[in-house]
Amino acid sequence: MSGNSTYQPQSKVLQWFEKRLPIGGLIHSSFVAYPTPRNLNYWWTFGGILSFMLGVQIITGIVLAMHYTPHVDLAFKSVETIMRDVNYGWLLRYLHSNGASMFFIAVYIHMFRGMYYGSYKEPREVLWILGVIIYLLMMATGFLGYTLPWGQMSFWGATVITNFFSAIPGVGEAVVTWLWGGFAIGNPTLNRFYSLHYLLPFVIAGVVILHVWALHVSGQNNPAGIEPKSDRDTVPFTPYATVKDGFFMAVFCIMFAWFIFYAPNYLGHADNYIPANPAVTPAHIVPEWYYLPFYAILRAIPDKLLGVVAMFASILILAFLPWLDTSRVKSARYRPLFKQFFWLFFAVCIGLGWLGAKPAEGIYVVLSRILTFYYFAHFIIVLPLLGIFEKTKPLPNSISESVLGSKA
Amino acid sequence: MTTQRILIALTLAASIGAAGAARAAEGTPTPPAQKWTFSGPFGKFDQGQLQRGFKIYKEVCASCHAMNLVSFRNLAEPGGPGFSVAQAAAVAAEYKIKDLDDKGEAIERNGRPADRFPSPFANDLAAAAANGGVTPPDLSTMAKARTYERGFPWFVFDIFTQFQEQGPDYIVALLTGYKEPPKGFALPAGGNYNEYFPGHVIAMPNPLSDGQVTFDDGAPQTVAQYAKDVTAFMMWAAEPHLVARKRLGFQVMIFLVVLSGLLYFTKKKVWSAVH
């Protein structure tokens, strides 16, 4: 989406159109001629996969919305009617519910890849922050969507999450009443959650356009973490990146299909097949798997307000990553110490996710506190100091040299 | 890299220990794994089993439990118990359905295939009042609404083995888990001791006994058999398109594997010039 395009349509009609609205040139320069570093590995295919998943969620979601009824007495039944009586309704619904999980698997890989290779560093800070915003919007959308079937976990998950806001000093209770649209979670809550769940994906799509725009201004980072210097360092997006992305998207779809057709309820919770009942609290209220690390952080802190603050801070701190990491070398490939700390951080995130699914008692609380401390220490202590003290390996002179060796 | 390995080892050790401790503390044994015809990638419901299960549901469960999401017509739909349309209509006709006539008067008419299974009680309050204050849960989604904790590492293996039958395994265990309470166990009035129910005190009295339901296909008329058959029926009620789902899944898998293979070789060809 940058610079003037060299695109010249063949047909007269397209030439006429291009003079008036150069959309062909925009597409050509963005997805055909756009130079991509020649050394990108398969971890770089998740951007395409994420766009694909957003498309899947929007299309299946629009069709599901044609059959769904956002009413506390009818929502559970309407979802079951989709599963039973709508033609291929079970497929649509499982595509959408498992699609959310696949979306998050892809976004987590995409984010960890960015962290490993230092993709957030100059000149890609804005690109990274836009990504953090997309991630926040995804979390909101996923939560809102999970409430819609109005099962037990929908209801009690919504209760726990909306109660976060009651921790705000002074106005907390008023804010929660305003969010609920009443003095308890009820029909107004379900209706507004449905409305917002339909709205937010289009907001995500808008920010995705900005994200891709920013990407096409700064160009892609790459495993070597150095900028392309000549044409020898890059290959055109089409056919090179297109076919590579396409191949890995198909592989990703195999995993997606495995869950849809063979384990469609694996990533969900059995309690959500029980209709919502405000009088019965489930034994363990557990959020969807993709929120578990943050849920563990929330429960690690004994004070409610501080817990909520820590939870939001654990996500927002990502936006400051470009400045917290003081090293000038981007890729972990040339940062031996950072590489170790990266994997330690990765293990801490997995550990927090596991703890989020456990009851908040005994050893689990202690472990949650230790890992929560380390989570923040990684950003506030480890990354700033590493940049100062770490002895990095020499960088290659160019991307083509890093791929082909110095003989090239 | 060594830090990473030590950490993973520690996490593994901690989680295995913790899972065992949690189970011992709750005192609920893990439901034994049953053999189900509907498990795995090519799973199908056993028509005979579903028909027996329906008979048990009709003669035993339905006197207290509703199954509001299932209609009589579903009995004749592909992938299910395999009733003919006429048989499903005959089953429906055995029931009286509350309705209004065209003058708006309340009437009772014979059931039709399009009717949902009628509830045994007029409403939830009436159901609760007749059952010691607790409404017997609707059984439509029951087989997917119950589970037990698999613990590490089983929950990881389950992705690959496609183990999805925690619910049915638990229901069989529950239906066969009625026992005399152990010495010193204070059983509250109106409660029944069940080995597999969380907390062991269940309001539902032991519903099954040997010889209670007559089968005409020679299947053993035992509690163990009843429990399995009625659970299979509940699984079908919860997931009536299971067979179609797994069949389509296999077709999609073949398509995706071939597509991935073709794209892989295309990718190799395209990139051969730059590598």
Coordinates of C-alpha atoms in Angstrom, one line a residue, chain B residues 94-227:
Chain B
E94 CA -49.2 -42.9 22.1
Y95 CA -48.7 -39.5 23.7
K96 CA -51.3 -36.9 24.7
I97 CA -50.2 -33.3 23.8
K98 CA -51.7 -30.2 25.4
D99 CA -52.9 -27.8 22.7
L100 CA -55.6 -25.3 21.9
D101 CA -58.4 -25.9 19.4
D102 CA -59.4 -23.3 16.9
K103 CA -61.8 -21.7 19.4
G104 CA -58.9 -21.3 21.8
E105 CA -60.2 -24.0 24.2
A106 CA -57.5 -26.1 25.9
I107 CA -57.6 -29.6 24.5
E108 CA -55.5 -32.8 24.6
R109 CA -54.8 -34.3 21.2
N110 CA -52.7 -37.3 20.0
G111 CA -49.1 -36.6 19.4
R112 CA -47.7 -36.0 15.9
P113 CA -44.1 -36.6 14.6
A114 CA -43.4 -32.8 14.7
D115 CA -44.2 -32.7 18.4
R116 CA -41.3 -32.5 20.9
F117 CA -41.2 -35.2 23.6
P118 CA -43.7 -34.0 26.2
S119 CA -42.5 -33.2 29.7
P120 CA -43.6 -35.3 32.6
F121 CA -44.5 -32.3 34.7
A122 CA -46.6 -29.1 33.8
N123 CA -43.6 -26.9 34.6
D124 CA -40.3 -26.7 36.5
L125 CA -41.9 -25.8 39.8
A126 CA -44.3 -28.7 39.6
A127 CA -41.3 -31.0 38.8
A128 CA -39.4 -29.7 41.7
A129 CA -42.3 -30.0 44.1
A130 CA -42.8 -33.6 43.1
N131 CA -39.1 -34.4 43.4
G132 CA -38.0 -33.2 46.8
G133 CA -37.4 -29.6 45.7
V134 CA -35.0 -30.2 42.8
T135 CA -36.2 -30.2 39.1
P136 CA -34.9 -33.4 37.4
P137 CA -32.6 -32.0 34.7
D138 CA -33.7 -32.1 31.0
L139 CA -31.8 -35.0 29.3
S140 CA -31.6 -33.5 25.8
T141 CA -28.0 -32.3 26.1
M142 CA -27.1 -34.4 29.2
A143 CA -24.4 -36.6 27.5
K144 CA -22.4 -33.5 26.5
A145 CA -23.2 -31.6 29.7
R146 CA -21.4 -33.9 32.1
T147 CA -17.7 -34.6 32.3
Y148 CA -14.9 -35.4 34.7
E149 CA -11.4 -34.0 34.9
R150 CA -9.0 -35.9 32.7
G151 CA -5.9 -34.4 34.2
F152 CA -2.4 -34.1 32.7
P153 CA -1.2 -35.7 30.4
W154 CA -4.5 -37.3 29.3
F155 CA -6.1 -34.1 28.2
V156 CA -3.3 -33.7 25.7
F157 CA -3.5 -37.2 24.4
D158 CA -7.3 -36.8 24.0
I159 CA -6.8 -34.4 21.2
F160 CA -5.0 -37.1 19.2
T161 CA -7.0 -40.1 20.3
Q162 CA -10.3 -38.2 19.7
F163 CA -11.5 -39.3 23.1
Q164 CA -14.7 -37.4 23.5
E165 CA -16.8 -39.8 25.7
Q166 CA -16.2 -38.4 29.2
G167 CA -19.9 -37.6 29.4
P168 CA -21.3 -41.0 28.4
D169 CA -18.6 -42.8 30.6
Y170 CA -19.7 -40.7 33.5
I171 CA -23.4 -41.3 33.0
V172 CA -22.9 -45.1 32.9
A173 CA -20.7 -44.9 36.0
L174 CA -23.4 -42.9 37.8
L175 CA -26.3 -45.2 36.8
T176 CA -24.4 -48.2 38.0
G177 CA -22.7 -46.4 41.0
Y178 CA -25.4 -46.8 43.6
K179 CA -24.1 -48.4 46.7
E180 CA -24.6 -48.7 50.4
P181 CA -22.9 -45.7 52.0
P182 CA -19.6 -46.5 53.8
K183 CA -19.7 -46.8 57.6
G184 CA -19.8 -43.4 59.2
F185 CA -21.1 -41.6 56.1
A186 CA -23.9 -39.2 57.2
L187 CA -26.5 -39.6 54.4
P188 CA -29.0 -36.7 54.6
A189 CA -32.7 -37.5 54.4
G190 CA -33.9 -37.9 50.8
G191 CA -30.4 -38.4 49.6
N192 CA -29.0 -41.5 47.9
Y193 CA -25.4 -42.7 48.0
N194 CA -23.6 -42.8 44.7
E195 CA -20.0 -43.6 44.3
Y196 CA -19.5 -41.3 41.2
F197 CA -21.7 -38.4 42.0
P198 CA -19.6 -35.3 43.2
G199 CA -20.1 -35.3 47.0
H200 CA -21.7 -38.8 46.8
V201 CA -25.2 -37.6 47.7
I202 CA -27.6 -37.6 44.8
A203 CA -31.4 -36.8 45.0
M204 CA -32.3 -39.3 42.2
P205 CA -33.0 -42.8 43.7
N206 CA -31.4 -45.8 41.9
P207 CA -33.5 -45.8 38.7
L208 CA -32.5 -49.2 37.3
S209 CA -32.8 -52.8 38.4
D210 CA -32.2 -56.1 36.6
G211 CA -35.1 -57.3 34.4
Q212 CA -37.0 -53.9 34.7
V213 CA -37.3 -53.3 31.0
T214 CA -38.0 -56.1 28.5
F215 CA -35.9 -56.3 25.4
D216 CA -37.1 -58.3 22.4
D217 CA -33.7 -58.6 20.7
G218 CA -32.1 -60.9 23.2
A219 CA -29.8 -58.3 24.7
P220 CA -29.1 -59.0 28.4
Q221 CA -31.7 -57.4 30.7
T222 CA -29.2 -56.2 33.3
V223 CA -28.5 -52.8 34.9
A224 CA -25.1 -52.7 33.2
Q225 CA -26.7 -53.2 29.8
Y226 CA -29.5 -50.7 30.5
A227 CA -27.1 -48.1 31.7

